[in-house]
PDB file of C-alpha atoms in Angstrom:
ATOM      1  CA  MET D   4      -0.103  -0.021  -0.011  1.00 92.00           C
ATOM      2  CA  ARG D   5       1.097   3.482  -0.836  1.00 93.00           C
ATOM      3  CA  SER D   6       1.793   5.858   2.118  1.00 95.00           C
ATOM      4  CA  LEU D   7      -1.057   8.140   3.180  1.00 96.00           C
ATOM      5  CA  THR D   8      -1.535  11.480   4.672  1.00 95.00           C
ATOM      6  CA  GLU D   9      -4.254  12.457   7.184  1.00 96.00           C
ATOM      7  CA  GLN D  10      -5.985  14.377   4.393  1.00 96.00           C
ATOM      8  CA  ASP D  11      -6.004  11.149   1.999  1.00 96.00           C
ATOM      9  CA  ILE D  12      -7.575   9.420   4.944  1.00 97.00           C
ATOM     10  CA  ARG D  13     -10.404  11.977   5.804  1.00 96.00           C
ATOM     11  CA  ASN D  14     -11.312  12.365   2.160  1.00 96.00           C
ATOM     12  CA  SER D  15     -11.562   8.599   1.535  1.00 97.00           C
ATOM     13  CA  PHE D  16     -14.538   7.592   3.888  1.00 96.00           C
ATOM     14  CA  ILE D  17     -17.783   6.357   2.056  1.00 95.00           C
ATOM     15  CA  ASN D  18     -20.012   5.649   4.948  1.00 95.00           C
ATOM     16  CA  CYS D  19     -19.980   8.832   7.014  1.00 92.00           C
ATOM     17  CA  SER D  20     -20.641  12.467   6.471  1.00 91.00           C
ATOM     18  CA  LYS D  21     -17.698  14.775   5.749  1.00 92.00           C
ATOM     19  CA  GLY D  22     -18.088  16.237   9.328  1.00 94.00           C
ATOM     20  CA  GLU D  23     -17.882  12.724  10.631  1.00 93.00           C
ATOM     21  CA  ALA D  24     -14.758  12.143   8.918  1.00 94.00           C
ATOM     22  CA  LYS D  25     -13.240  15.364  10.002  1.00 94.00           C
ATOM     23  CA  ARG D  26     -13.920  14.288  13.583  1.00 93.00           C
ATOM     24  CA  LEU D  27     -12.450  10.779  13.394  1.00 92.00           C
ATOM     25  CA  ALA D  28      -9.356   9.868  15.165  1.00 93.00           C
ATOM     26  CA  VAL D  29      -6.655   9.285  12.671  1.00 94.00           C
ATOM     27  CA  PRO D  30      -3.345   7.496  13.579  1.00 94.00           C
ATOM     28  CA  ARG D  31      -0.534   9.974  14.431  1.00 93.00           C
ATOM     29  CA  ASP D  32       2.303   7.527  13.327  1.00 94.00           C
ATOM     30  CA  LEU D  33       1.398   7.556   9.732  1.00 95.00           C
ATOM     31  CA  GLY D  34       5.318   8.219   8.976  1.00 93.00           C
ATOM     32  CA  ASP D  35       6.292   5.022  11.013  1.00 94.00           C
ATOM     33  CA  ARG D  36       3.752   2.559   9.434  1.00 95.00           C
ATOM     34  CA  PRO D  37       5.299  -0.492   7.546  1.00 95.00           C
ATOM     35  CA  TRP D  38       3.456   0.630   4.219  1.00 96.00           C
ATOM     36  CA  ASP D  39       5.136  -1.960   2.103  1.00 95.00           C
ATOM     37  CA  ASP D  40       3.808  -4.753   4.254  1.00 95.00           C
ATOM     38  CA  LEU D  41       0.067  -3.431   4.490  1.00 96.00           C
ATOM     39  CA  ASP D  42      -2.880  -4.149   2.032  1.00 96.00           C
ATOM     40  CA  PHE D  43      -5.004  -1.667   4.016  1.00 97.00           C
ATOM     41  CA  LEU D  44      -4.629   0.672   6.796  1.00 97.00           C
ATOM     42  CA  GLY D  45      -6.607  -0.222   9.950  1.00 96.00           C
ATOM     43  CA  TRP D  46      -6.719   1.190  13.417  1.00 95.00           C
ATOM     44  CA  ARG D  47      -8.893   1.443  16.510  1.00 91.00           C
ATOM     45  CA  ASP D  48     -10.053   4.725  17.761  1.00 90.00           C
ATOM     46  CA  PRO D  49      -8.427   5.362  21.123  1.00 87.00           C
ATOM     47  CA  GLY D  50     -11.035   7.849  22.141  1.00 86.00           C
ATOM     48  CA  ALA D  51     -14.074   5.300  21.413  1.00 86.00           C
ATOM     49  CA  PRO D  52     -13.473   1.765  22.363  1.00 82.00           C
ATOM     50  CA  ASP D  53     -16.024   0.566  20.164  1.00 88.00           C
ATOM     51  CA  ARG D  54     -14.825   2.228  16.941  1.00 92.00           C
ATOM     52  CA  SER D  55     -12.360   1.231  14.321  1.00 94.00           C
ATOM     53  CA  CYS D  56     -11.484   2.443  10.658  1.00 96.00           C
ATOM     54  CA  LEU D  57      -9.921   1.072   7.598  1.00 96.00           C
ATOM     55  CA  VAL D  58      -8.654   2.450   4.456  1.00 97.00           C
ATOM     56  CA  MET D  59      -8.010   0.481   1.334  1.00 96.00           C
ATOM     57  CA  GLU D  60      -6.930   1.184  -2.337  1.00 95.00           C
ATOM     58  CA  ARG D  61      -9.764   0.015  -4.703  1.00 91.00           C
ATOM     59  CA  ASP D  62      -9.943   0.781  -8.388  1.00 89.00           C
ATOM     60  CA  ASP D  63      -7.132   3.381  -8.167  1.00 89.00           C
ATOM     61  CA  ARG D  64      -8.931   5.406  -5.282  1.00 94.00           C
ATOM     62  CA  LEU D  65      -9.040   5.268  -1.604  1.00 96.00           C
ATOM     63  CA  VAL D  66     -11.916   3.727   0.222  1.00 96.00           C
ATOM     64  CA  GLY D  67     -12.376   4.607   3.924  1.00 96.00           C
ATOM     65  CA  VAL D  68     -14.857   2.555   6.122  1.00 96.00           C
ATOM     66  CA  ALA D  69     -15.933   3.513   9.824  1.00 96.00           C
ATOM     67  CA  LEU D  70     -16.625   0.544  11.649  1.00 95.00           C
ATOM     68  CA  ARG D  71     -18.226  -0.533  15.084  1.00 92.00           C
ATOM     69  CA  PHE D  72     -17.784  -3.400  17.375  1.00 85.00           C
ATOM     70  CA  PRO D  73     -19.240  -4.573  20.475  1.00 79.00           C
ATOM     71  CA  PRO D  74     -17.056  -4.980  23.549  1.00 69.00           C
ATOM     72  CA  ALA D  75     -15.433  -8.658  23.996  1.00 58.00           C
ATOM     73  CA  GLN D  76     -17.733 -10.925  25.722  1.00 59.00           C
ATOM     74  CA  ARG D  77     -15.916 -14.273  25.254  1.00 53.00           C
ATOM     75  CA  GLY D  78     -13.680 -16.074  27.514  1.00 55.00           C
ATOM     76  CA  PHE D  79     -10.086 -16.642  26.920  1.00 52.00           C
ATOM     77  CA  LEU D  80     -10.729 -20.387  26.050  1.00 60.00           C
ATOM     78  CA  HIS D  81     -12.940 -19.346  23.243  1.00 72.00           C
ATOM     79  CA  ARG D  82     -11.240 -19.097  19.792  1.00 80.00           C
ATOM     80  CA  SER D  83     -12.460 -17.177  16.613  1.00 88.00           C
ATOM     81  CA  MET D  84     -11.302 -16.906  13.225  1.00 91.00           C
ATOM     82  CA  CYS D  85     -10.822 -13.662  11.183  1.00 94.00           C
ATOM     83  CA  SER D  86     -12.879 -13.746   7.901  1.00 96.00           C
ATOM     84  CA  LEU D  87     -10.333 -11.654   6.124  1.00 96.00           C
ATOM     85  CA  CYS D  88      -6.922 -13.402   6.813  1.00 95.00           C
ATOM     86  CA  LEU D  89      -8.170 -16.439   8.506  1.00 94.00           C
ATOM     87  CA  THR D  90      -5.959 -15.847  11.493  1.00 93.00           C
ATOM     88  CA  THR D  91      -7.400 -17.543  14.868  1.00 91.00           C
ATOM     89  CA  HIS D  92      -7.370 -15.638  17.998  1.00 90.00           C
ATOM     90  CA  PRO D  93      -8.136 -16.304  21.669  1.00 85.00           C
ATOM     91  CA  GLY D  94     -10.874 -14.369  23.629  1.00 79.00           C
ATOM     92  CA  GLY D  95     -11.586 -10.845  22.071  1.00 83.00           C
ATOM     93  CA  GLY D  96      -8.953 -11.178  19.202  1.00 89.00           C
ATOM     94  CA  VAL D  97     -11.717 -11.353  16.637  1.00 91.00           C
ATOM     95  CA  SER D  98     -14.757  -9.038  16.722  1.00 91.00           C
ATOM     96  CA  LEU D  99     -17.910  -8.670  14.516  1.00 93.00           C
ATOM     97  CA  MET D 100     -16.939  -5.361  12.919  1.00 95.00           C
ATOM     98  CA  THR D 101     -20.225  -3.559  11.430  1.00 95.00           C
ATOM     99  CA  ALA D 102     -20.264  -0.614   9.007  1.00 96.00           C
ATOM    100  CA  ARG D 103     -23.029   1.498   8.147  1.00 95.00           C
ATOM    101  CA  LYS D 104     -23.739   1.183   4.326  1.00 96.00           C
ATOM    102  CA  ALA D 105     -22.826   4.087   1.883  1.00 94.00           C
ATOM    103  CA  GLY D 106     -25.568   6.452   0.610  1.00 92.00           C
ATOM    104  CA  ALA D 107     -29.224   6.482   1.282  1.00 92.00           C
ATOM    105  CA  ALA D 108     -29.102   2.877   2.708  1.00 93.00           C
ATOM    106  CA  GLY D 109     -26.790   3.940   5.375  1.00 92.00           C
ATOM    107  CA  ARG D 110     -28.583   7.008   6.082  1.00 91.00           C
ATOM    108  CA  GLU D 111     -31.611   4.731   6.800  1.00 93.00           C
ATOM    109  CA  GLY D 112     -29.494   2.571   9.406  1.00 92.00           C
ATOM    110  CA  ASN D 113     -28.570  -0.325   7.179  1.00 95.00           C
ATOM    111  CA  SER D 114     -25.254  -2.078   7.913  1.00 96.00           C
ATOM    112  CA  VAL D 115     -22.936  -4.871   6.839  1.00 96.00           C
ATOM    113  CA  GLY D 116     -20.919  -6.832   9.303  1.00 95.00           C
ATOM    114  CA  LEU D 117     -17.793  -9.266   9.114  1.00 95.00           C
ATOM    115  CA  TYR D 118     -15.610 -11.002  11.815  1.00 95.00           C
ATOM    116  CA  MET D 119     -12.308  -9.204  11.673  1.00 95.00           C
ATOM    117  CA  CYS D 120      -8.807  -9.185  13.760  1.00 94.00           C
ATOM    118  CA  THR D 121      -9.788  -6.650  16.591  1.00 92.00           C
ATOM    119  CA  ASP D 122      -6.523  -4.881  15.997  1.00 93.00           C
ATOM    120  CA  LEU D 123      -7.040  -4.890  12.207  1.00 95.00           C
ATOM    121  CA  ALA D 124      -3.384  -6.024  11.661  1.00 95.00           C
ATOM    122  CA  CYS D 125      -4.419  -8.744   9.112  1.00 96.00           C
ATOM    123  CA  SER D 126      -1.602  -7.784   6.703  1.00 96.00           C
ATOM    124  CA  LEU D 127       0.853  -8.163   9.309  1.00 96.00           C
ATOM    125  CA  TYR D 128      -0.425 -11.674  10.450  1.00 95.00           C
ATOM    126  CA  VAL D 129      -0.515 -12.990   6.913  1.00 95.00           C
ATOM    127  CA  ARG D 130       3.165 -11.994   6.308  1.00 95.00           C
ATOM    128  CA  GLY D 131       4.377 -13.367   9.545  1.00 92.00           C
ATOM    129  CA  ARG D 132       5.306  -9.688  10.928  1.00 93.00           C
ATOM    130  CA  LYS D 133       3.049 -10.022  13.901  1.00 93.00           C
ATOM    131  CA  VAL D 134       2.076 -13.212  15.820  1.00 90.00           C
ATOM    132  CA  PRO D 135      -1.281 -13.871  17.326  1.00 88.00           C
ATOM    133  CA  GLU D 136      -1.622 -14.250  21.009  1.00 83.00           C
ATOM    134  CA  SER D 137      -2.027 -17.943  20.533  1.00 76.00           C
ATOM    135  CA  GLY D 138       1.491 -18.146  19.148  1.00 67.00           C
ATOM    136  CA  ALA D 139       1.035 -19.229  15.521  1.00 71.00           C
ATOM    137  CA  ARG D 140      -1.204 -19.140  12.484  1.00 79.00           C
ATOM    138  CA  PHE D 141      -2.243 -22.409  10.803  1.00 83.00           C
ATOM    139  CA  GLU D 142       0.138 -23.640   8.292  1.00 86.00           C
ATOM    140  CA  GLU D 143      -1.326 -23.165   4.811  1.00 90.00           C
ATOM    141  CA  SER D 144      -0.625 -24.815   1.412  1.00 93.00           C
ATOM    142  CA  LEU D 145      -1.297 -21.503  -0.248  1.00 95.00           C
ATOM    143  CA  THR D 146       1.838 -19.209  -1.035  1.00 96.00           C
ATOM    144  CA  LEU D 147       2.179 -15.896   0.579  1.00 95.00           C
ATOM    145  CA  GLU D 148       1.064 -14.033  -2.537  1.00 97.00           C
ATOM    146  CA  GLU D 149      -2.109 -16.251  -2.653  1.00 97.00           C
ATOM    147  CA  GLN D 150      -2.788 -15.668   0.933  1.00 96.00           C
ATOM    148  CA  ILE D 151      -2.393 -11.806   0.416  1.00 97.00           C
ATOM    149  CA  ALA D 152      -4.773 -12.027  -2.521  1.00 97.00           C
ATOM    150  CA  ARG D 153      -7.436 -13.999  -0.647  1.00 97.00           C
ATOM    151  CA  THR D 154      -7.103 -11.369   2.312  1.00 97.00           C
ATOM    152  CA  THR D 155      -7.543  -8.433  -0.069  1.00 96.00           C
ATOM    153  CA  GLY D 156     -10.317 -10.186  -1.941  1.00 97.00           C
ATOM    154  CA  ASN D 157     -12.203 -10.860   1.213  1.00 97.00           C
ATOM    155  CA  LEU D 158     -11.875  -7.206   2.143  1.00 97.00           C
ATOM    156  CA  ALA D 159     -13.013  -5.914  -1.389  1.00 96.00           C
ATOM    157  CA  ALA D 160     -16.034  -8.244  -1.092  1.00 96.00           C
ATOM    158  CA  PHE D 161     -16.825  -6.889   2.347  1.00 96.00           C
ATOM    159  CA  VAL D 162     -16.524  -3.285   0.943  1.00 95.00           C
ATOM    160  CA  ASP D 163     -18.608  -4.012  -2.171  1.00 95.00           C
ATOM    161  CA  LYS D 164     -21.581  -4.973   0.172  1.00 95.00           C
ATOM    162  CA  LEU D 165     -21.394  -1.519   1.580  1.00 94.00           C
ATOM    163  CA  TYR D 166     -22.533  -0.108  -1.986  1.00 89.00           C
ATOM    164  CA  ALA D 167     -25.166  -2.636  -2.560  1.00 74.00           C
TER     165      ALA D 167
END
């Protein structure tokens, strides 16, 4: 992924108003992000524990999505799998992230949800740059490039549902 500026990020949101996008917390460490290892930029809002955001490149433009998720209610022994990168996590490591749909459907309250890594570090898990709390990912027969393509394809399918 190419490096992004705060203004790039704020201008990319498809499921919130310009005013809401202006008020969203944007990461302050954009210069320190491992851009070459990211398929999308994802972060949690430190001021709102139930809110996250992600920005991806889609058809040569940036698409930003504001997400919400409920607080973790699972015990440590419960394991869940991320629908994007297929990484398993114990406890609250995976959350149902919901996004308001774009346009009129979103203004009417319609949303779409997907189980994702709570820290939105899918790109780093796939590449082995970050290790899940459980210690390892399942060994796959897919190449790294195929795993990356699957992850970005799963994210693109989720974003496409926001327009439907």
